[in-house]
PDB file of C-alpha atoms and ligand atoms in Angstrom:
ATOM      1  CA  MET O   1     -19.884   3.413   4.347  1.00 67.00           C
ATOM      2  CA  GLN O   2     -18.542   5.810   3.149  1.00 85.00           C
ATOM      3  CA  ARG O   3     -14.427   5.661   2.395  1.00 98.00           C
ATOM      4  CA  GLN O   4     -11.887   8.510   2.326  1.00 98.00           C
ATOM      5  CA  TYR O   5      -9.732   7.690  -0.627  1.00 98.00           C
ATOM      6  CA  LEU O   6      -6.084   7.460  -0.099  1.00 98.00           C
ATOM      7  CA  VAL O   7      -3.927   7.001  -3.098  1.00 98.00           C
ATOM      8  CA  ALA O   8      -0.164   5.815  -1.839  1.00 98.00           C
ATOM      9  CA  GLY O   9       3.468   6.333  -3.735  1.00 98.00           C
ATOM     10  CA  ASN O  10       5.468   3.798  -2.953  1.00 98.00           C
ATOM     11  CA  TRP O  11       9.022   5.425  -4.344  1.00 98.00           C
ATOM     12  CA  LYS O  12      10.490   1.806  -3.960  1.00 98.00           C
ATOM     13  CA  MET O  13      13.942   1.599  -4.728  1.00 98.00           C
ATOM     14  CA  ASN O  14      14.092   4.854  -6.108  1.00 98.00           C
ATOM     15  CA  GLY O  15      15.186   8.655  -4.986  1.00 98.00           C
ATOM     16  CA  SER O  16      18.074  11.394  -4.019  1.00 98.00           C
ATOM     17  CA  LEU O  17      18.435  14.205  -2.224  1.00 98.00           C
ATOM     18  CA  GLU O  18      17.806  16.517  -5.348  1.00 98.00           C
ATOM     19  CA  THR O  19      14.797  14.537  -7.199  1.00 98.00           C
ATOM     20  CA  ASN O  20      12.893  13.525  -3.320  1.00 98.00           C
ATOM     21  CA  ARG O  21      12.562  17.221  -3.500  1.00 98.00           C
ATOM     22  CA  SER O  22      10.968  17.828  -6.404  1.00 98.00           C
ATOM     23  CA  LEU O  23       8.665  15.788  -6.433  1.00 98.00           C
ATOM     24  CA  ILE O  24       7.322  16.263  -2.904  1.00 98.00           C
ATOM     25  CA  THR O  25       6.771  20.320  -4.003  1.00 98.00           C
ATOM     26  CA  GLY O  26       5.486  19.387  -7.165  1.00 98.00           C
ATOM     27  CA  ILE O  27       2.762  17.270  -4.518  1.00 98.00           C
ATOM     28  CA  ALA O  28       2.703  20.425  -1.771  1.00 98.00           C
ATOM     29  CA  SER O  29       2.196  22.795  -4.758  1.00 97.00           C
ATOM     30  CA  GLN O  30      -1.436  20.301  -6.393  1.00 95.00           C
ATOM     31  CA  ARG O  31      -2.625  19.208  -2.944  1.00 95.00           C
ATOM     32  CA  THR O  32      -5.449  21.726  -3.410  1.00 92.00           C
ATOM     33  CA  HIS O  33      -6.854  19.879  -6.138  1.00 90.00           C
ATOM     34  CA  CYS O  34      -7.806  16.812  -4.115  1.00 95.00           C
ATOM     35  CA  ALA O  35      -8.532  18.295  -1.051  1.00 96.00           C
ATOM     36  CA  ASN O  36     -10.562  15.180   0.431  1.00 97.00           C
ATOM     37  CA  VAL O  37      -7.661  12.428  -1.029  1.00 98.00           C
ATOM     38  CA  GLU O  38      -5.527  11.002   1.266  1.00 98.00           C
ATOM     39  CA  VAL O  39      -1.981  11.082   0.043  1.00 98.00           C
ATOM     40  CA  LEU O  40       1.277   8.806   0.928  1.00 98.00           C
ATOM     41  CA  VAL O  41       4.475   9.112  -0.260  1.00 98.00           C
ATOM     42  CA  CYS O  42       6.909   5.973   0.849  1.00 99.00           C
ATOM     43  CA  PRO O  43      10.279   6.734   0.635  1.00 98.00           C
ATOM     44  CA  PRO O  44      13.699   4.383   0.734  1.00 98.00           C
ATOM     45  CA  ALA O  45      13.717   4.352   4.940  1.00 98.00           C
ATOM     46  CA  VAL O  46      17.148   6.599   4.304  1.00 98.00           C
ATOM     47  CA  TYR O  47      15.463   9.651   3.124  1.00 98.00           C
ATOM     48  CA  LEU O  48      12.170   9.760   5.840  1.00 98.00           C
ATOM     49  CA  ALA O  49      14.516  12.335   7.328  1.00 98.00           C
ATOM     50  CA  GLN O  50      14.492  14.764   4.630  1.00 98.00           C
ATOM     51  CA  VAL O  51      10.952  13.598   3.615  1.00 98.00           C
ATOM     52  CA  ARG O  52       9.000  14.959   7.068  1.00 98.00           C
ATOM     53  CA  GLU O  53      10.725  17.305   6.371  1.00 98.00           C
ATOM     54  CA  LEU O  54       9.743  18.478   2.514  1.00 98.00           C
ATOM     55  CA  ILE O  55       6.004  17.607   4.075  1.00 98.00           C
ATOM     56  CA  ASP O  56       5.574  19.122   6.954  1.00 98.00           C
ATOM     57  CA  GLY O  57       2.466  21.878   6.916  1.00 97.00           C
ATOM     58  CA  HIS O  58       0.621  19.364   4.086  1.00 97.00           C
ATOM     59  CA  PRO O  59      -1.631  16.893   4.315  1.00 98.00           C
ATOM     60  CA  ILE O  60       0.148  14.049   3.363  1.00 98.00           C
ATOM     61  CA  ASN O  61       1.285  11.300   5.015  1.00 98.00           C
ATOM     62  CA  LEU O  62       4.924   9.612   5.828  1.00 98.00           C
ATOM     63  CA  GLY O  63       5.068   5.973   5.839  1.00 99.00           C
ATOM     64  CA  GLY O  64       7.787   2.763   5.132  1.00 98.00           C
ATOM     65  CA  GLN O  65       8.290   0.415   2.788  1.00 98.00           C
ATOM     66  CA  ASN O  66       9.800  -2.319   5.274  1.00 98.00           C
ATOM     67  CA  VAL O  67       9.556  -2.839   8.772  1.00 98.00           C
ATOM     68  CA  ALA O  68      11.271  -5.797  10.696  1.00 98.00           C
ATOM     69  CA  ASP O  69       9.710  -9.036  11.847  1.00 98.00           C
ATOM     70  CA  GLN O  70      11.184  -8.256  16.200  1.00 98.00           C
ATOM     71  CA  ASP O  71       9.141  -6.729  17.623  1.00 95.00           C
ATOM     72  CA  LYS O  72      12.518  -5.636  19.903  1.00 97.00           C
ATOM     73  CA  THR O  73      14.906  -3.596  18.706  1.00 97.00           C
ATOM     74  CA  GLY O  74      19.411  -5.115  18.530  1.00 98.00           C
ATOM     75  CA  ALA O  75      20.682  -7.249  16.407  1.00 98.00           C
ATOM     76  CA  PHE O  76      19.194  -7.341  13.735  1.00 98.00           C
ATOM     77  CA  THR O  77      21.416  -5.460  11.326  1.00 98.00           C
ATOM     78  CA  GLY O  78      20.567  -3.520   8.459  1.00 97.00           C
ATOM     79  CA  GLU O  79      17.060  -3.812   9.269  1.00 98.00           C
ATOM     80  CA  THR O  80      14.351  -1.069  10.791  1.00 98.00           C
ATOM     81  CA  HIS O  81      12.154  -1.659  14.067  1.00 98.00           C
ATOM     82  CA  ALA O  82       7.908  -0.146  13.734  1.00 98.00           C
ATOM     83  CA  ALA O  83       9.494   2.320  16.489  1.00 98.00           C
ATOM     84  CA  MET O  84      11.874   3.311  14.674  1.00 98.00           C
ATOM     85  CA  LEU O  85       9.792   4.629  11.416  1.00 98.00           C
ATOM     86  CA  ARG O  86       7.037   6.084  14.292  1.00 98.00           C
ATOM     87  CA  GLU O  87       9.804   8.160  15.582  1.00 98.00           C
ATOM     88  CA  MET O  88      10.407   9.122  12.146  1.00 98.00           C
ATOM     89  CA  GLY O  89       6.685  10.934  11.546  1.00 98.00           C
ATOM     90  CA  CYS O  90       5.673   7.611   9.580  1.00 98.00           C
ATOM     91  CA  THR O  91       2.356   6.269  10.216  1.00 98.00           C
ATOM     92  CA  TYR O  92       1.712   3.995   7.611  1.00 99.00           C
ATOM     93  CA  VAL O  93       4.439   1.126   6.660  1.00 99.00           C
ATOM     94  CA  ILE O  94       4.050  -1.417   3.628  1.00 98.00           C
ATOM     95  CA  VAL O  95       4.097  -4.947   4.242  1.00 98.00           C
ATOM     96  CA  GLY O  96       4.428  -7.365   2.279  1.00 98.00           C
ATOM     97  CA  HIS O  97       4.676  -5.931  -1.013  1.00 98.00           C
ATOM     98  CA  SER O  98       5.326  -8.492  -3.545  1.00 97.00           C
ATOM     99  CA  GLU O  99       8.885  -8.279  -4.253  1.00 97.00           C
ATOM    100  CA  ARG O 100       9.811  -8.628  -0.533  1.00 98.00           C
ATOM    101  CA  ARG O 101       8.726 -11.467  -0.852  1.00 98.00           C
ATOM    102  CA  ALA O 102       9.498 -12.913  -4.384  1.00 97.00           C
ATOM    103  CA  LEU O 103      12.730 -11.470  -3.877  1.00 98.00           C
ATOM    104  CA  TYR O 104      13.978 -11.263  -0.181  1.00 97.00           C
ATOM    105  CA  GLY O 105      12.071 -14.541   0.500  1.00 97.00           C
ATOM    106  CA  GLU O 106       9.497 -13.853   2.160  1.00 98.00           C
ATOM    107  CA  THR O 107       7.082 -15.688   3.421  1.00 98.00           C
ATOM    108  CA  ASP O 108       3.277 -15.621   4.756  1.00 98.00           C
ATOM    109  CA  ALA O 109       4.624 -15.537   8.975  1.00 98.00           C
ATOM    110  CA  VAL O 110       6.375 -13.155   8.010  1.00 98.00           C
ATOM    111  CA  VAL O 111       4.134 -10.777   6.404  1.00 98.00           C
ATOM    112  CA  ALA O 112       2.062 -11.279   8.958  1.00 98.00           C
ATOM    113  CA  ALA O 113       4.726 -10.243  11.802  1.00 98.00           C
ATOM    114  CA  LYS O 114       5.853  -7.563   9.952  1.00 98.00           C
ATOM    115  CA  PHE O 115       2.127  -6.457  10.579  1.00 98.00           C
ATOM    116  CA  GLY O 116       1.903  -7.717  14.299  1.00 98.00           C
ATOM    117  CA  VAL O 117       4.835  -6.160  14.874  1.00 98.00           C
ATOM    118  CA  ALA O 118       3.813  -2.398  13.050  1.00 98.00           C
ATOM    119  CA  GLN O 119       0.048  -1.745  14.626  1.00 98.00           C
ATOM    120  CA  VAL O 120       1.606  -2.695  18.570  1.00 98.00           C
ATOM    121  CA  ALA O 121       4.219   0.216  17.334  1.00 98.00           C
ATOM    122  CA  GLY O 122       0.765   2.329  16.153  1.00 98.00           C
ATOM    123  CA  LEU O 123       1.470   2.463  12.082  1.00 98.00           C
ATOM    124  CA  VAL O 124      -1.252   0.856   9.841  1.00 98.00           C
ATOM    125  CA  PRO O 125      -0.161  -1.808   7.866  1.00 98.00           C
ATOM    126  CA  VAL O 126      -0.633  -1.628   4.345  1.00 99.00           C
ATOM    127  CA  LEU O 127      -0.629  -5.427   3.598  1.00 98.00           C
ATOM    128  CA  CYS O 128       0.127  -6.179   0.112  1.00 98.00           C
ATOM    129  CA  LEU O 129      -2.080  -9.320  -1.095  1.00 98.00           C
ATOM    130  CA  GLY O 130      -2.277 -10.381  -4.740  1.00 98.00           C
ATOM    131  CA  GLU O 131      -1.081 -13.533  -7.562  1.00 97.00           C
ATOM    132  CA  THR O 132       0.736 -13.953  -9.333  1.00 96.00           C
ATOM    133  CA  LEU O 133       0.151 -14.631 -13.632  1.00 94.00           C
ATOM    134  CA  GLU O 134       1.199 -17.967 -13.299  1.00 94.00           C
ATOM    135  CA  GLU O 135      -1.785 -18.509 -10.081  1.00 96.00           C
ATOM    136  CA  ARG O 136      -4.222 -16.734 -11.809  1.00 95.00           C
ATOM    137  CA  ASP O 137      -4.292 -19.134 -14.879  1.00 93.00           C
ATOM    138  CA  ARG O 138      -4.388 -22.113 -12.886  1.00 96.00           C
ATOM    139  CA  ASP O 139      -7.783 -20.490 -11.873  1.00 97.00           C
ATOM    140  CA  GLN O 140      -5.692 -19.779  -8.416  1.00 98.00           C
ATOM    141  CA  THR O 141      -6.381 -16.304  -7.735  1.00 98.00           C
ATOM    142  CA  GLU O 142      -8.434 -16.379  -4.441  1.00 98.00           C
ATOM    143  CA  THR O 143      -7.043 -20.282  -2.961  1.00 98.00           C
ATOM    144  CA  VAL O 144      -3.604 -17.384  -2.927  1.00 98.00           C
ATOM    145  CA  LEU O 145      -5.456 -13.859  -1.712  1.00 98.00           C
ATOM    146  CA  ALA O 146      -7.135 -16.027   0.275  1.00 98.00           C
ATOM    147  CA  ARG O 147      -3.650 -17.758   2.325  1.00 98.00           C
ATOM    148  CA  GLN O 148      -2.316 -14.992   1.929  1.00 98.00           C
ATOM    149  CA  LEU O 149      -4.967 -12.970   4.627  1.00 98.00           C
ATOM    150  CA  GLY O 150      -5.227 -15.994   6.075  1.00 98.00           C
ATOM    151  CA  ALA O 151      -1.997 -16.260   7.492  1.00 98.00           C
ATOM    152  CA  VAL O 152      -2.981 -12.392   8.999  1.00 98.00           C
ATOM    153  CA  LEU O 153      -6.129 -12.485  10.183  1.00 98.00           C
ATOM    154  CA  ASP O 154      -5.106 -15.893  12.018  1.00 97.00           C
ATOM    155  CA  ARG O 155      -2.344 -13.758  13.769  1.00 97.00           C
ATOM    156  CA  VAL O 156      -3.897 -10.640  14.769  1.00 98.00           C
ATOM    157  CA  GLY O 157      -7.613 -11.357  13.945  1.00 98.00           C
ATOM    158  CA  VAL O 158      -9.932  -9.333  11.875  1.00 98.00           C
ATOM    159  CA  GLY O 159     -10.377  -6.707  15.555  1.00 98.00           C
ATOM    160  CA  ALA O 160      -6.757  -5.207  13.363  1.00 98.00           C
ATOM    161  CA  PHE O 161      -8.424  -4.449   9.905  1.00 98.00           C
ATOM    162  CA  ALA O 162      -9.751  -2.054  11.855  1.00 98.00           C
ATOM    163  CA  ARG O 163      -6.597   0.344  11.871  1.00 98.00           C
ATOM    164  CA  ALA O 164      -5.233  -1.493   8.849  1.00 98.00           C
ATOM    165  CA  VAL O 165      -5.256  -0.998   4.455  1.00 98.00           C
ATOM    166  CA  ILE O 166      -4.707  -3.946   1.858  1.00 98.00           C
ATOM    167  CA  ALA O 167      -4.009  -3.498  -1.234  1.00 98.00           C
ATOM    168  CA  TYR O 168      -4.391  -5.437  -4.166  1.00 98.00           C
ATOM    169  CA  GLU O 169      -2.158  -5.576  -6.637  1.00 98.00           C
ATOM    170  CA  PRO O 170      -1.646  -8.143  -8.835  1.00 97.00           C
ATOM    171  CA  VAL O 171       1.799  -9.455  -9.484  1.00 96.00           C
ATOM    172  CA  TRP O 172       1.421  -9.337 -13.244  1.00 95.00           C
ATOM    173  CA  ALA O 173       0.830  -6.154 -13.186  1.00 94.00           C
ATOM    174  CA  ILE O 174       2.970  -4.374 -11.152  1.00 91.00           C
ATOM    175  CA  GLY O 175       5.863  -2.100 -13.401  1.00 88.00           C
ATOM    176  CA  THR O 176       4.930  -4.185 -16.473  1.00 90.00           C
ATOM    177  CA  GLY O 177       2.350  -1.730 -18.001  1.00 87.00           C
ATOM    178  CA  ARG O 178      -0.478  -3.958 -17.871  1.00 88.00           C
ATOM    179  CA  THR O 179      -3.171  -3.845 -16.212  1.00 90.00           C
ATOM    180  CA  ALA O 180      -6.046  -4.848 -14.323  1.00 92.00           C
ATOM    181  CA  SER O 181      -9.193  -4.353 -15.969  1.00 96.00           C
ATOM    182  CA  ALA O 182     -12.395  -2.225 -13.957  1.00 96.00           C
ATOM    183  CA  GLY O 183     -13.987  -6.015 -13.370  1.00 97.00           C
ATOM    184  CA  GLN O 184     -10.343  -8.493 -12.578  1.00 97.00           C
ATOM    185  CA  ALA O 185      -9.669  -5.694  -9.610  1.00 98.00           C
ATOM    186  CA  GLN O 186     -13.704  -5.492  -8.185  1.00 98.00           C
ATOM    187  CA  ALA O 187     -13.332  -9.188  -7.902  1.00 98.00           C
ATOM    188  CA  ALA O 188     -10.840 -10.080  -6.476  1.00 98.00           C
ATOM    189  CA  HIS O 189     -11.603  -6.416  -4.503  1.00 98.00           C
ATOM    190  CA  ALA O 190     -14.903  -7.934  -3.773  1.00 98.00           C
ATOM    191  CA  PHE O 191     -13.893 -11.259  -2.730  1.00 98.00           C
ATOM    192  CA  ILE O 192     -11.262  -9.809  -0.481  1.00 98.00           C
ATOM    193  CA  ARG O 193     -14.148  -7.466   1.377  1.00 98.00           C
ATOM    194  CA  GLY O 194     -16.155 -10.919   1.742  1.00 98.00           C
ATOM    195  CA  LEU O 195     -13.813 -12.824   3.399  1.00 98.00           C
ATOM    196  CA  LEU O 196     -13.323  -9.956   5.922  1.00 98.00           C
ATOM    197  CA  ALA O 197     -17.785  -9.953   6.215  1.00 98.00           C
ATOM    198  CA  ALA O 198     -17.306 -13.681   7.095  1.00 98.00           C
ATOM    199  CA  ARG O 199     -15.113 -12.227  10.044  1.00 98.00           C
ATOM    200  CA  ASP O 200     -16.552  -8.987  10.845  1.00 98.00           C
ATOM    201  CA  ALA O 201     -19.318  -6.754   8.581  1.00 98.00           C
ATOM    202  CA  LYS O 202     -18.649  -4.055  10.672  1.00 98.00           C
ATOM    203  CA  ILE O 203     -14.651  -4.265  10.057  1.00 98.00           C
ATOM    204  CA  ALA O 204     -14.550  -5.948   6.008  1.00 98.00           C
ATOM    205  CA  GLY O 205     -16.588  -2.506   5.144  1.00 98.00           C
ATOM    206  CA  SER O 206     -14.725   0.264   6.855  1.00 98.00           C
ATOM    207  CA  VAL O 207     -10.954  -1.239   5.503  1.00 98.00           C
ATOM    208  CA  ARG O 208     -10.353  -0.125   2.689  1.00 98.00           C
ATOM    209  CA  ILE O 209      -8.643  -1.464  -0.298  1.00 98.00           C
ATOM    210  CA  LEU O 210      -6.454  -0.419  -2.398  1.00 98.00           C
ATOM    211  CA  TYR O 211      -5.606  -1.245  -6.107  1.00 98.00           C
ATOM    212  CA  GLY O 212      -2.109  -1.235  -7.423  1.00 97.00           C
ATOM    213  CA  GLY O 213      -0.014  -2.930 -10.715  1.00 96.00           C
ATOM    214  CA  SER O 214       0.425   0.254 -13.056  1.00 95.00           C
ATOM    215  CA  VAL O 215      -2.237   2.526 -11.671  1.00 97.00           C
ATOM    216  CA  LYS O 216      -1.388   6.013 -14.823  1.00 97.00           C
ATOM    217  CA  PRO O 217      -3.208   8.978 -14.555  1.00 98.00           C
ATOM    218  CA  ASP O 218      -5.361   8.059 -17.332  1.00 97.00           C
ATOM    219  CA  ASN O 219      -6.730   4.857 -15.850  1.00 97.00           C
ATOM    220  CA  ALA O 220      -7.201   5.109 -12.415  1.00 98.00           C
ATOM    221  CA  ALA O 221     -10.915   7.059 -13.009  1.00 98.00           C
ATOM    222  CA  GLU O 222     -12.319   3.112 -13.964  1.00 97.00           C
ATOM    223  CA  LEU O 223     -10.596   1.227 -11.288  1.00 97.00           C
ATOM    224  CA  PHE O 224     -11.689   3.826  -9.089  1.00 98.00           C
ATOM    225  CA  SER O 225     -15.378   4.250  -9.884  1.00 97.00           C
ATOM    226  CA  SER O 226     -15.064   0.048  -9.031  1.00 97.00           C
ATOM    227  CA  GLN O 227     -17.555  -0.357  -5.985  1.00 97.00           C
ATOM    228  CA  ASP O 228     -14.682  -1.885  -3.576  1.00 98.00           C
ATOM    229  CA  VAL O 229     -11.433   0.334  -5.220  1.00 98.00           C
ATOM    230  CA  ASP O 230     -10.770   2.507  -2.063  1.00 98.00           C
ATOM    231  CA  GLY O 231      -7.505   3.951  -3.709  1.00 98.00           C
ATOM    232  CA  GLY O 232      -4.048   2.822  -5.411  1.00 98.00           C
ATOM    233  CA  LEU O 233      -0.991   1.867  -4.494  1.00 98.00           C
ATOM    234  CA  ILE O 234       1.268   3.544  -6.684  1.00 98.00           C
ATOM    235  CA  GLY O 235       4.491   2.596  -8.490  1.00 98.00           C
ATOM    236  CA  GLY O 236       5.996   4.253 -11.010  1.00 97.00           C
ATOM    237  CA  ALA O 237       3.453   7.209 -11.084  1.00 98.00           C
ATOM    238  CA  SER O 238       4.239   8.099  -7.880  1.00 98.00           C
ATOM    239  CA  LEU O 239       7.466   9.251  -9.133  1.00 98.00           C
ATOM    240  CA  LYS O 240       6.093  12.070 -11.524  1.00 98.00           C
ATOM    241  CA  SER O 241       4.385  14.884  -9.515  1.00 98.00           C
ATOM    242  CA  GLY O 242       1.833  15.551 -12.345  1.00 98.00           C
ATOM    243  CA  ASP O 243       1.136  11.577 -12.235  1.00 98.00           C
ATOM    244  CA  PHE O 244       1.020  11.028  -9.505  1.00 98.00           C
ATOM    245  CA  MET O 245      -1.086  14.240  -8.519  1.00 98.00           C
ATOM    246  CA  ALA O 246      -3.184  13.376 -11.695  1.00 98.00           C
ATOM    247  CA  ILE O 247      -4.073   9.909 -10.261  1.00 98.00           C
ATOM    248  CA  CYS O 248      -4.990  11.426  -6.685  1.00 98.00           C
ATOM    249  CA  ALA O 249      -7.217  13.982  -8.689  1.00 98.00           C
ATOM    250  CA  ALA O 250      -8.996  11.378 -10.389  1.00 98.00           C
ATOM    251  CA  ALA O 251     -10.024   9.196  -7.213  1.00 98.00           C
ATOM    252  CA  GLN O 252     -11.279  13.053  -6.201  1.00 97.00           C
ATOM    253  CA  ALA O 253     -13.560  12.974  -8.754  1.00 97.00           C
ATOM    254  CA  GLN O 254     -15.799  10.270  -7.913  1.00 96.00           C
TER     255      GLN O 254
HETATM  256  C1  PEP P   1       3.578  -1.236  -6.798  1.00 72.57           C
HETATM  257  O1  PEP P   1       4.994  -1.352  -6.394  1.00 72.57           O
HETATM  258  O2  PEP P   1       3.382  -1.727  -5.249  1.00 72.57           O
HETATM  259  C2  PEP P   1       3.471  -1.392  -7.704  1.00 72.57           C
HETATM  260  C3  PEP P   1       1.552  -1.049  -8.052  1.00 72.57           C
HETATM  261  O3  PEP P   1       3.673  -0.897  -8.856  1.00 72.57           O
HETATM  262  P1  PEP P   1       3.906  -0.309 -10.590  1.00 72.57           P
HETATM  263  O4  PEP P   1       2.413   0.933  -9.607  1.00 72.57           O
HETATM  264  O5  PEP P   1       4.766   0.446 -11.066  1.00 72.57           O
HETATM  265  O6  PEP P   1       2.704  -0.994 -11.193  1.00 72.57           O
END
């Protein structure tokens, strides 16, 4: 099954009107070098309107970094409903990023609810899964991945993964400069795909599984060369257009 590479930039809580403009200008100007790769940027929510205008006419997708777990709008101060993200031009939304899980107490159940609400609104969820260093050292990587994915599968069913992306992000590799080896990434990706295949082989073969965790221009090609790695979720390196587009070019060259 041929899966189109997807390279997604998670800007986290970074950016300003000025830097967003130069970042998108840089990405757009180099976009033709990676025409076969799908490109996604996920700015902070307050900048969605600005970035939507900046990407207008360019093959760059817009995504949210987070979404409310509520299916109805209303009295949820500080939250953003999935339909609002959709209205602002988002086609994707990140759910279950490890920073949301660790710093904001998002449980597997909350992440599963967000996934479901996002899909109902027409967004493609980018579901982040990943183990901590302690869990890896205790040989619990597969247990954690199965638990995190299982919570979503139990809530929405495997059919929902026909319109979803998964990002394997080992927590110990995020923002640390320490990357999983291509072998470690491939093993985790194959395990995740296998969990889906046990329920539906066709959907398992079509779902894109991104790797995230200190992807840089100099390690992207090796990571992306693995059979079950379909692109990357990029944090730090997505804030420099040259680095981000070099990573996109590495995907294009596969
Ligand atoms: C991320 O936040 O999803 C991420 C992978 O960050 P970094 O690339 O900076 O490790």
